[in-house]
Amino acid sequence: MTSSSPALLPDLDLRPGRPPVLRADAVGDAAGWAATHRDALRAVVAAHGSVLVRGLGLSDPDTTAHVFRRLADGLMPDRESFAPRRTYADGVYSSSKWPPNQQMCMHHELSYALEFPALMLFACLDAPAGGGATAVADASAVLAALPAALTERFAREGWLLTRTYNDEIGATLTESFGTGDRAAVERYCRAHAIETAWRDDGSLHTRQRRAAVVRHPVTGQPCWFNQIAFLNEWTMDPEVREYLVDVYGPDGLPFNTRHGNGDPIGEDVVREINAVYEAHTLREPWRSGDLMLVDNIRTAHSREPFEGPREVLAALADPVRPADPAAQPTTPTATTTATGTRTA
């Protein structure tokens, strides 16, 4: 099946079960092709939530960075990351370092931050031998499919992310905040509505409350926009969770999520969220040279387990802030609206 709109992209393939796929002929000029087709590509993302571009032949970080910058209004630094990344250029990173045999569950990038990307850009320089897809799921469809009692509570209370920074598990303080200076980290956290507590061993413990449901800044559609399931202890491999709890204690996990009022989130809730995500997942295996654009508010993404080398570059683009700086809904029907105001 092909789409006749937008006219510049007549070969858009819209098969069930996978994201839209476009076969491009860049003739050795991927950056030029991206500049020419920028508006059409972004129109596809606006219409479908994502698009996978095949045939650009992306094979090196420099060319990829040029392509990313042609497609984005602006790239943003990766702050508050939960896992380390390699930096290739300003705003251009490796995918998050995560064990290849473990699933990175569906999430919206930096949905726990006050400033988050409206657009995610991915490029596959080296496709794995098996698995490793960056799968996607429609956040409005997921919201509609989740039990009303579950979504209403999260819409009313928001969700709470707790983190403990150390030099052994997850992103370090410097990797997350761009500095190891305690005063600078505290200033950042105050400016971004993050509670801080330094522990006797020198580690930093933080808490931040955010909205779980936001309205898309362009369409107004309510979206299930968070990392409630992905960063929860019950999504971890059971052996990994048991080890971390044994070493660091239940309150010392590198990250965990709770209800907005601080109550623990049950394993059944996490399983239900992930099951709904799976039912709405679209996936297409990477091929070396592929490009992918994802509307980070409308569309969740994941990284599936893989075998063999895998090199995927990422950029966080077009930063936005929610209309409510505290991101703390107070009524059962409240949602936070992303303003769409560009901050970079």
GROMACS .gro file of C-alpha atoms in nm:
model
  344
    1MET     CA    1   0.000   0.000   0.000
    2THR     CA    2   0.130   0.345  -0.086
    3SER     CA    3   0.026   0.690   0.027
    4SER     CA    4  -0.044   0.978  -0.212
    5SER     CA    5   0.025   1.236   0.059
    6PRO     CA    6   0.250   1.419   0.095
    7ALA     CA    7   0.312   1.442  -0.279
    8LEU     CA    8   0.691   1.452  -0.242
    9LEU     CA    9   0.688   1.107  -0.084
   10PRO     CA   10   0.478   0.887  -0.315
   11ASP     CA   11   0.643   0.561  -0.208
   12LEU     CA   12   0.545   0.560   0.159
   13ASP     CA   13   0.476   0.200   0.257
   14LEU     CA   14   0.200   0.165   0.519
   15ARG     CA   15   0.181  -0.205   0.602
   16PRO     CA   16   0.009  -0.325   0.920
   17GLY     CA   17   0.233  -0.412   1.211
   18ARG     CA   18   0.525  -0.189   1.123
   19PRO     CA   19   0.596   0.185   1.114
   20PRO     CA   20   0.565   0.374   0.785
   21VAL     CA   21   0.865   0.294   0.563
   22LEU     CA   22   0.997   0.519   0.289
   23ARG     CA   23   1.250   0.402   0.032
   24ALA     CA   24   1.475   0.691  -0.061
   25ASP     CA   25   1.733   0.737  -0.333
   26ALA     CA   26   1.986   0.983  -0.195
   27VAL     CA   27   2.245   0.926  -0.471
   28GLY     CA   28   2.532   0.979  -0.228
   29ASP     CA   29   2.398   1.304  -0.085
   30ALA     CA   30   2.200   1.207   0.223
   31ALA     CA   31   2.218   1.555   0.380
   32GLY     CA   32   2.097   1.721   0.060
   33TRP     CA   33   1.814   1.470   0.027
   34ALA     CA   34   1.713   1.534   0.389
   35ALA     CA   35   1.709   1.911   0.335
   36THR     CA   36   1.496   1.876   0.022
   37HIS     CA   37   1.247   1.638   0.184
   38ARG     CA   38   1.247   1.787   0.534
   39ASP     CA   39   0.895   1.930   0.528
   40ALA     CA   40   0.749   1.620   0.365
   41LEU     CA   41   0.917   1.389   0.617
   42ARG     CA   42   0.795   1.596   0.909
   43ALA     CA   43   0.444   1.592   0.761
   44VAL     CA   44   0.456   1.210   0.758
   45VAL     CA   45   0.564   1.211   1.124
   46ALA     CA   46   0.278   1.451   1.205
   47ALA     CA   47   0.032   1.220   1.029
   48HIS     CA   48   0.161   0.882   1.149
   49GLY     CA   49   0.385   0.944   1.451
   50SER     CA   50   0.702   0.804   1.294
   51VAL     CA   51   0.872   0.712   0.966
   52LEU     CA   52   1.162   0.481   0.879
   53VAL     CA   53   1.367   0.602   0.581
   54ARG     CA   54   1.554   0.329   0.395
   55GLY     CA   55   1.819   0.384   0.130
   56LEU     CA   56   2.010   0.687   0.262
   57GLY     CA   57   2.322   0.478   0.317
   58LEU     CA   58   2.417   0.646   0.645
   59SER     CA   59   2.750   0.499   0.749
   60ASP     CA   60   2.943   0.754   0.955
   61PRO     CA   61   2.871   0.997   1.241
   62ASP     CA   62   2.963   1.315   1.048
   63THR     CA   63   2.716   1.253   0.766
   64THR     CA   64   2.453   1.147   1.016
   65ALA     CA   65   2.500   1.467   1.217
   66HIS     CA   66   2.450   1.673   0.901
   67VAL     CA   67   2.129   1.482   0.823
   68PHE     CA   68   1.998   1.528   1.177
   69ARG     CA   69   2.060   1.903   1.164
   70ARG     CA   70   1.880   1.933   0.828
   71LEU     CA   71   1.570   1.770   0.974
   72ALA     CA   72   1.550   1.932   1.318
   73ASP     CA   73   1.471   2.284   1.433
   74GLY     CA   74   1.743   2.238   1.696
   75LEU     CA   75   1.928   1.963   1.881
   76MET     CA   76   1.939   1.954   2.261
   77PRO     CA   77   2.195   1.817   2.508
   78ASP     CA   78   2.115   1.491   2.683
   79ARG     CA   79   2.064   1.582   3.049
   80GLU     CA   80   1.927   1.359   3.328
   81SER     CA   81   2.003   1.048   3.123
   82PHE     CA   82   1.941   0.717   3.300
   83ALA     CA   83   2.215   0.533   3.109
   84PRO     CA   84   2.544   0.655   2.960
   85ARG     CA   85   2.583   0.750   2.595
   86ARG     CA   86   2.884   0.823   2.378
   87THR     CA   87   2.894   1.177   2.236
   88TYR     CA   88   2.977   1.198   1.864
   89ALA     CA   89   2.906   1.570   1.814
   90ASP     CA   90   2.701   1.843   1.980
   91GLY     CA   91   2.355   1.690   2.019
   92VAL     CA   92   2.449   1.361   1.847
   93TYR     CA   93   2.487   1.055   2.068
   94SER     CA   94   2.508   0.680   2.067
   95SER     CA   95   2.200   0.493   2.175
   96SER     CA   96   2.182   0.441   2.553
   97LYS     CA   97   2.422   0.174   2.678
   98TRP     CA   98   2.199  -0.111   2.791
   99PRO     CA   99   2.267  -0.487   2.809
  100PRO     CA  100   2.199  -0.627   2.460
  101ASN     CA  101   2.012  -0.927   2.599
  102GLN     CA  102   1.766  -0.707   2.790
  103GLN     CA  103   1.462  -0.523   2.657
  104MET     CA  104   1.445  -0.146   2.679
  105CYS     CA  105   1.070  -0.116   2.728
  106MET     CA  106   0.847   0.141   2.565
  107HIS     CA  107   0.906   0.497   2.685
  108HIS     CA  108   0.910   0.861   2.580
  109GLU     CA  109   1.257   1.013   2.589
  110LEU     CA  110   1.312   1.241   2.891
  111SER     CA  111   0.943   1.233   2.984
  112TYR     CA  112   1.062   1.279   3.344
  113ALA     CA  113   1.237   1.609   3.259
  114LEU     CA  114   1.084   1.957   3.249
  115GLU     CA  115   1.233   2.003   2.902
  116PHE     CA  116   1.205   1.713   2.661
  117PRO     CA  117   1.245   1.653   2.286
  118ALA     CA  118   0.941   1.679   2.063
  119LEU     CA  119   1.127   1.482   1.795
  120MET     CA  120   1.367   1.188   1.816
  121LEU     CA  121   1.607   1.109   1.534
  122PHE     CA  122   1.778   0.771   1.497
  123ALA     CA  123   2.029   0.641   1.241
  124CYS     CA  124   2.151   0.283   1.210
  125LEU     CA  125   2.514   0.271   1.102
  126ASP     CA  126   2.556  -0.099   1.176
  127ALA     CA  127   2.252  -0.327   1.201
  128PRO     CA  128   2.271  -0.622   1.440
  129ALA     CA  129   2.268  -0.981   1.322
  130GLY     CA  130   1.932  -1.034   1.490
  131GLY     CA  131   1.679  -0.832   1.687
  132GLY     CA  132   1.753  -0.481   1.808
  133ALA     CA  133   1.462  -0.303   1.641
  134THR     CA  134   1.361   0.042   1.760
  135ALA     CA  135   0.992  -0.036   1.787
  136VAL     CA  136   0.717   0.227   1.830
  137ALA     CA  137   0.368   0.252   1.982
  138ASP     CA  138   0.096   0.517   1.954
  139ALA     CA  139   0.058   0.692   2.291
  140SER     CA  140  -0.303   0.798   2.235
  141ALA     CA  141  -0.404   0.441   2.147
  142VAL     CA  142  -0.219   0.309   2.451
  143LEU     CA  143  -0.395   0.562   2.675
  144ALA     CA  144  -0.734   0.457   2.539
  145ALA     CA  145  -0.657   0.085   2.585
  146LEU     CA  146  -0.535   0.106   2.945
  147PRO     CA  147  -0.792   0.059   3.225
  148ALA     CA  148  -0.968   0.386   3.305
  149ALA     CA  149  -0.911   0.352   3.679
  150LEU     CA  150  -0.536   0.323   3.622
  151THR     CA  151  -0.506   0.619   3.384
  152GLU     CA  152  -0.739   0.840   3.589
  153ARG     CA  153  -0.526   0.800   3.900
  154PHE     CA  154  -0.206   0.879   3.712
  155ALA     CA  155  -0.372   1.174   3.538
  156ARG     CA  156  -0.483   1.304   3.878
  157GLU     CA  157  -0.163   1.242   4.074
  158GLY     CA  158   0.110   1.224   3.812
  159TRP     CA  159   0.404   0.990   3.868
  160LEU     CA  160   0.717   1.005   4.077
  161LEU     CA  161   1.066   0.913   3.961
  162THR     CA  162   1.327   0.837   4.226
  163ARG     CA  163   1.695   0.805   4.139
  164THR     CA  164   2.019   0.727   4.320
  165TYR     CA  165   2.338   0.832   4.143
  166ASN     CA  166   2.660   0.643   4.206
  167ASP     CA  167   2.962   0.547   3.998
  168GLU     CA  168   2.869   0.181   3.960
  169ILE     CA  169   2.517   0.146   3.815
  170GLY     CA  170   2.350   0.353   3.544
  171ALA     CA  171   2.459   0.700   3.437
  172THR     CA  172   2.695   0.876   3.677
  173LEU     CA  173   2.630   1.221   3.817
  174THR     CA  174   2.859   1.378   3.558
  175GLU     CA  175   2.705   1.183   3.272
  176SER     CA  176   2.354   1.286   3.374
  177PHE     CA  177   2.411   1.653   3.457
  178GLY     CA  178   2.717   1.738   3.252
  179THR     CA  179   2.910   1.824   3.569
  180GLY     CA  180   3.022   1.661   3.891
  181ASP     CA  181   3.019   1.986   4.085
  182ARG     CA  182   2.773   1.951   4.372
  183ALA     CA  183   2.667   2.317   4.374
  184ALA     CA  184   2.604   2.315   3.997
  185VAL     CA  185   2.397   1.995   4.023
  186GLU     CA  186   2.191   2.147   4.305
  187ARG     CA  187   2.127   2.462   4.099
  188TYR     CA  188   2.013   2.252   3.805
  189CYS     CA  189   1.780   2.048   4.023
  190ARG     CA  190   1.625   2.355   4.185
  191ALA     CA  191   1.560   2.502   3.840
  192HIS     CA  192   1.402   2.179   3.720
  193ALA     CA  193   1.178   2.094   4.017
  194ILE     CA  194   1.391   1.802   4.138
  195GLU     CA  195   1.425   1.730   4.510
  196THR     CA  196   1.779   1.637   4.617
  197ALA     CA  197   1.930   1.457   4.916
  198TRP     CA  198   2.300   1.378   4.953
  199ARG     CA  199   2.366   1.057   5.142
  200ASP     CA  200   2.649   0.973   5.380
  201ASP     CA  201   2.831   0.769   5.114
  202GLY     CA  202   2.838   1.072   4.882
  203SER     CA  203   2.566   0.948   4.646
  204LEU     CA  204   2.281   1.173   4.536
  205HIS     CA  205   1.916   1.070   4.579
  206THR     CA  206   1.653   1.263   4.379
  207ARG     CA  207   1.275   1.275   4.346
  208GLN     CA  208   1.077   1.441   4.069
  209ARG     CA  209   0.704   1.441   4.011
  210ARG     CA  210   0.573   1.471   3.657
  211ALA     CA  211   0.253   1.446   3.460
  212ALA     CA  212   0.167   1.103   3.321
  213VAL     CA  213  -0.075   1.227   3.054
  214VAL     CA  214  -0.008   1.527   2.830
  215ARG     CA  215  -0.186   1.682   2.536
  216HIS     CA  216   0.000   1.696   2.207
  217PRO     CA  217   0.096   2.058   2.136
  218VAL     CA  218  -0.026   2.041   1.776
  219THR     CA  219  -0.323   1.802   1.772
  220GLY     CA  220  -0.441   1.842   2.131
  221GLN     CA  221  -0.473   1.464   2.163
  222PRO     CA  222  -0.414   1.329   2.515
  223CYS     CA  223  -0.110   1.098   2.520
  224TRP     CA  224   0.018   0.844   2.774
  225PHE     CA  225   0.355   1.020   2.814
  226ASN     CA  226   0.588   0.883   3.080
  227GLN     CA  227   0.840   0.614   3.175
  228ILE     CA  228   0.634   0.463   3.455
  229ALA     CA  229   0.679   0.101   3.347
  230PHE     CA  230   1.025   0.118   3.190
  231LEU     CA  231   1.203   0.271   3.491
  232ASN     CA  232   1.012   0.067   3.748
  233GLU     CA  233   1.180  -0.205   3.953
  234TRP     CA  234   0.932  -0.469   3.831
  235THR     CA  235   1.046  -0.425   3.469
  236MET     CA  236   1.401  -0.523   3.563
  237ASP     CA  237   1.523  -0.875   3.508
  238PRO     CA  238   1.433  -1.053   3.837
  239GLU     CA  239   1.794  -1.153   3.905
  240VAL     CA  240   1.916  -0.799   3.840
  241ARG     CA  241   1.648  -0.652   4.067
  242GLU     CA  242   1.729  -0.899   4.346
  243TYR     CA  243   2.101  -0.817   4.319
  244LEU     CA  244   2.047  -0.440   4.324
  245VAL     CA  245   1.808  -0.454   4.619
  246ASP     CA  246   2.053  -0.677   4.807
  247VAL     CA  247   2.350  -0.443   4.742
  248TYR     CA  248   2.186  -0.099   4.756
  249GLY     CA  249   1.861  -0.160   4.945
  250PRO     CA  250   1.505  -0.097   4.818
  251ASP     CA  251   1.553   0.281   4.844
  252GLY     CA  252   1.892   0.282   4.674
  253LEU     CA  253   1.796   0.153   4.330
  254PRO     CA  254   1.946   0.355   4.043
  255PHE     CA  255   1.589   0.441   3.939
  256ASN     CA  256   1.235   0.348   4.032
  257THR     CA  257   0.885   0.488   3.979
  258ARG     CA  258   0.592   0.543   4.212
  259HIS     CA  259   0.243   0.687   4.207
  260GLY     CA  260   0.242   1.063   4.228
  261ASN     CA  261   0.152   1.052   4.600
  262GLY     CA  262   0.451   0.828   4.673
  263ASP     CA  263   0.269   0.493   4.689
  264PRO     CA  264   0.455   0.195   4.537
  265ILE     CA  265   0.343   0.076   4.195
  266GLY     CA  266   0.247  -0.290   4.197
  267GLU     CA  267   0.396  -0.550   3.969
  268ASP     CA  268   0.048  -0.609   3.824
  269VAL     CA  269   0.024  -0.245   3.710
  270VAL     CA  270   0.363  -0.261   3.539
  271ARG     CA  271   0.274  -0.588   3.366
  272GLU     CA  272  -0.056  -0.441   3.244
  273ILE     CA  273   0.110  -0.130   3.102
  274ASN     CA  274   0.375  -0.333   2.921
  275ALA     CA  275   0.113  -0.574   2.786
  276VAL     CA  276  -0.087  -0.287   2.636
  277TYR     CA  277   0.229  -0.145   2.484
  278GLU     CA  278   0.308  -0.481   2.326
  279ALA     CA  279  -0.040  -0.504   2.178
  280HIS     CA  280   0.017  -0.167   2.005
  281THR     CA  281   0.380  -0.219   1.901
  282LEU     CA  282   0.495  -0.165   1.544
  283ARG     CA  283   0.840  -0.297   1.452
  284GLU     CA  284   1.069  -0.313   1.152
  285PRO     CA  285   1.423  -0.458   1.176
  286TRP     CA  286   1.702  -0.209   1.120
  287ARG     CA  287   1.914  -0.224   0.807
  288SER     CA  288   2.249  -0.050   0.799
  289GLY     CA  289   2.206   0.303   0.663
  290ASP     CA  290   1.846   0.350   0.784
  291LEU     CA  291   1.708   0.672   0.934
  292MET     CA  292   1.409   0.700   1.168
  293LEU     CA  293   1.208   1.002   1.284
  294VAL     CA  294   0.976   0.967   1.586
  295ASP     CA  295   0.729   1.214   1.735
  296ASN     CA  296   0.842   1.177   2.097
  297ILE     CA  297   0.512   1.299   2.245
  298ARG     CA  298   0.268   1.103   2.032
  299THR     CA  299   0.485   0.792   1.996
  300ALA     CA  300   0.669   0.577   2.250
  301HIS     CA  301   0.976   0.382   2.141
  302SER     CA  302   1.171   0.082   2.267
  303ARG     CA  303   1.487  -0.111   2.191
  304GLU     CA  304   1.454  -0.484   2.155
  305PRO     CA  305   1.722  -0.738   2.257
  306PHE     CA  306   1.980  -0.811   1.989
  307GLU     CA  307   2.275  -1.025   1.885
  308GLY     CA  308   2.599  -0.907   1.731
  309PRO     CA  309   2.733  -0.552   1.695
  310ARG     CA  310   2.476  -0.273   1.677
  311GLU     CA  311   2.551   0.096   1.623
  312VAL     CA  312   2.255   0.333   1.631
  313LEU     CA  313   2.303   0.708   1.669
  314ALA     CA  314   2.039   0.930   1.827
  315ALA     CA  315   1.956   1.298   1.854
  316LEU     CA  316   1.706   1.469   2.084
  317ALA     CA  317   1.548   1.747   1.881
  318ASP     CA  318   1.310   2.042   1.906
  319PRO     CA  319   1.292   2.080   2.287
  320VAL     CA  320   0.962   2.177   2.450
  321ARG     CA  321   0.843   2.241   2.804
  322PRO     CA  322   0.501   2.156   2.949
  323ALA     CA  323   0.269   2.450   3.010
  324ASP     CA  324   0.270   2.379   3.384
  325PRO     CA  325   0.630   2.409   3.508
  326ALA     CA  326   0.561   2.187   3.808
  327ALA     CA  327   0.385   1.928   3.591
  328GLN     CA  328   0.161   1.835   3.880
  329PRO     CA  329  -0.201   1.772   3.779
  330THR     CA  330  -0.449   1.820   4.063
  331THR     CA  331  -0.785   1.712   3.922
  332PRO     CA  332  -0.910   1.377   3.785
  333THR     CA  333  -0.941   1.517   3.432
  334ALA     CA  334  -0.624   1.724   3.434
  335THR     CA  335  -0.361   1.682   3.168
  336THR     CA  336  -0.051   1.884   3.104
  337THR     CA  337  -0.022   2.054   2.769
  338ALA     CA  338   0.314   2.085   2.599
  339THR     CA  339   0.334   2.442   2.474
  340GLY     CA  340   0.550   2.372   2.173
  341THR     CA  341   0.762   2.676   2.260
  342ARG     CA  342   1.114   2.627   2.126
  343THR     CA  343   1.383   2.675   2.386
  344ALA     CA  344   1.690   2.616   2.175
   0.00000   0.00000   0.00000
